GROMACS .gro file of C-alpha atoms in nm:
model
   49
    1MET     CA    1  -1.681   1.580  -1.061
    2THR     CA    2  -1.600   1.234  -1.193
    3LYS     CA    3  -1.424   0.957  -1.004
    4LYS     CA    4  -1.125   1.014  -1.231
    5ASP     CA    5  -1.109   1.381  -1.127
    6GLU     CA    6  -1.140   1.288  -0.759
    7MET     CA    7  -0.862   1.032  -0.793
    8GLY     CA    8  -0.641   1.290  -0.965
    9LYS     CA    9  -0.688   1.537  -0.681
   10LEU     CA   10  -0.605   1.270  -0.424
   11ILE     CA   11  -0.293   1.168  -0.614
   12ASP     CA   12  -0.180   1.531  -0.632
   13LYS     CA   13  -0.236   1.570  -0.258
   14VAL     CA   14  -0.037   1.257  -0.174
   15ILE     CA   15   0.252   1.335  -0.409
   16LEU     CA   16   0.289   1.693  -0.285
   17ASP     CA   17   0.260   1.617   0.088
   18PRO     CA   18   0.553   1.424   0.239
   19VAL     CA   19   0.343   1.306   0.534
   20TRP     CA   20   0.074   1.157   0.309
   21LEU     CA   21   0.338   1.007   0.081
   22ARG     CA   22   0.506   0.839   0.380
   23ARG     CA   23   0.172   0.705   0.507
   24LEU     CA   24   0.094   0.563   0.165
   25SER     CA   25   0.433   0.398   0.126
   26ASP     CA   26   0.412   0.254   0.479
   27ARG     CA   27   0.069   0.108   0.401
   28VAL     CA   28   0.189  -0.040   0.071
   29TYR     CA   29   0.480  -0.200   0.258
   30GLU     CA   30   0.243  -0.346   0.522
   31LEU     CA   31   0.021  -0.493   0.250
   32MET     CA   32   0.320  -0.645   0.069
   33VAL     CA   33   0.448  -0.808   0.389
   34GLU     CA   34   0.100  -0.943   0.463
   35ASP     CA   35   0.072  -1.081   0.110
   36MET     CA   36   0.413  -1.249   0.138
   37ARG     CA   37   0.307  -1.412   0.466
   38ASN     CA   38  -0.017  -1.533   0.310
   39GLN     CA   39   0.168  -1.678   0.013
   40SER     CA   40   0.414  -1.847   0.245
   41ASP     CA   41   0.130  -1.993   0.455
   42ARG     CA   42  -0.038  -2.132   0.145
   43LYS     CA   43   0.286  -2.305   0.048
   44GLY     CA   44   0.330  -2.444   0.399
   45ASN     CA   45   0.649  -2.246   0.449
   46ARG     CA   46   0.633  -2.051   0.774
   47ARG     CA   47   0.993  -1.924   0.792
   48MET     CA   48   0.899  -1.555   0.753
   49ARG     CA   49   0.741  -1.530   1.099
   0.00000   0.00000   0.00000
């Protein structure tokens, strides 16, 4: 099985399972918030905290 096949199976699992989909979206949100904080810190703007 190739990496592409493995990734396809994982995507199918996440899309079809509401619990996995929620976990994924929560994690994406956490990463976006962290990235925004890091960008803000680099600019010297600390208002988001």
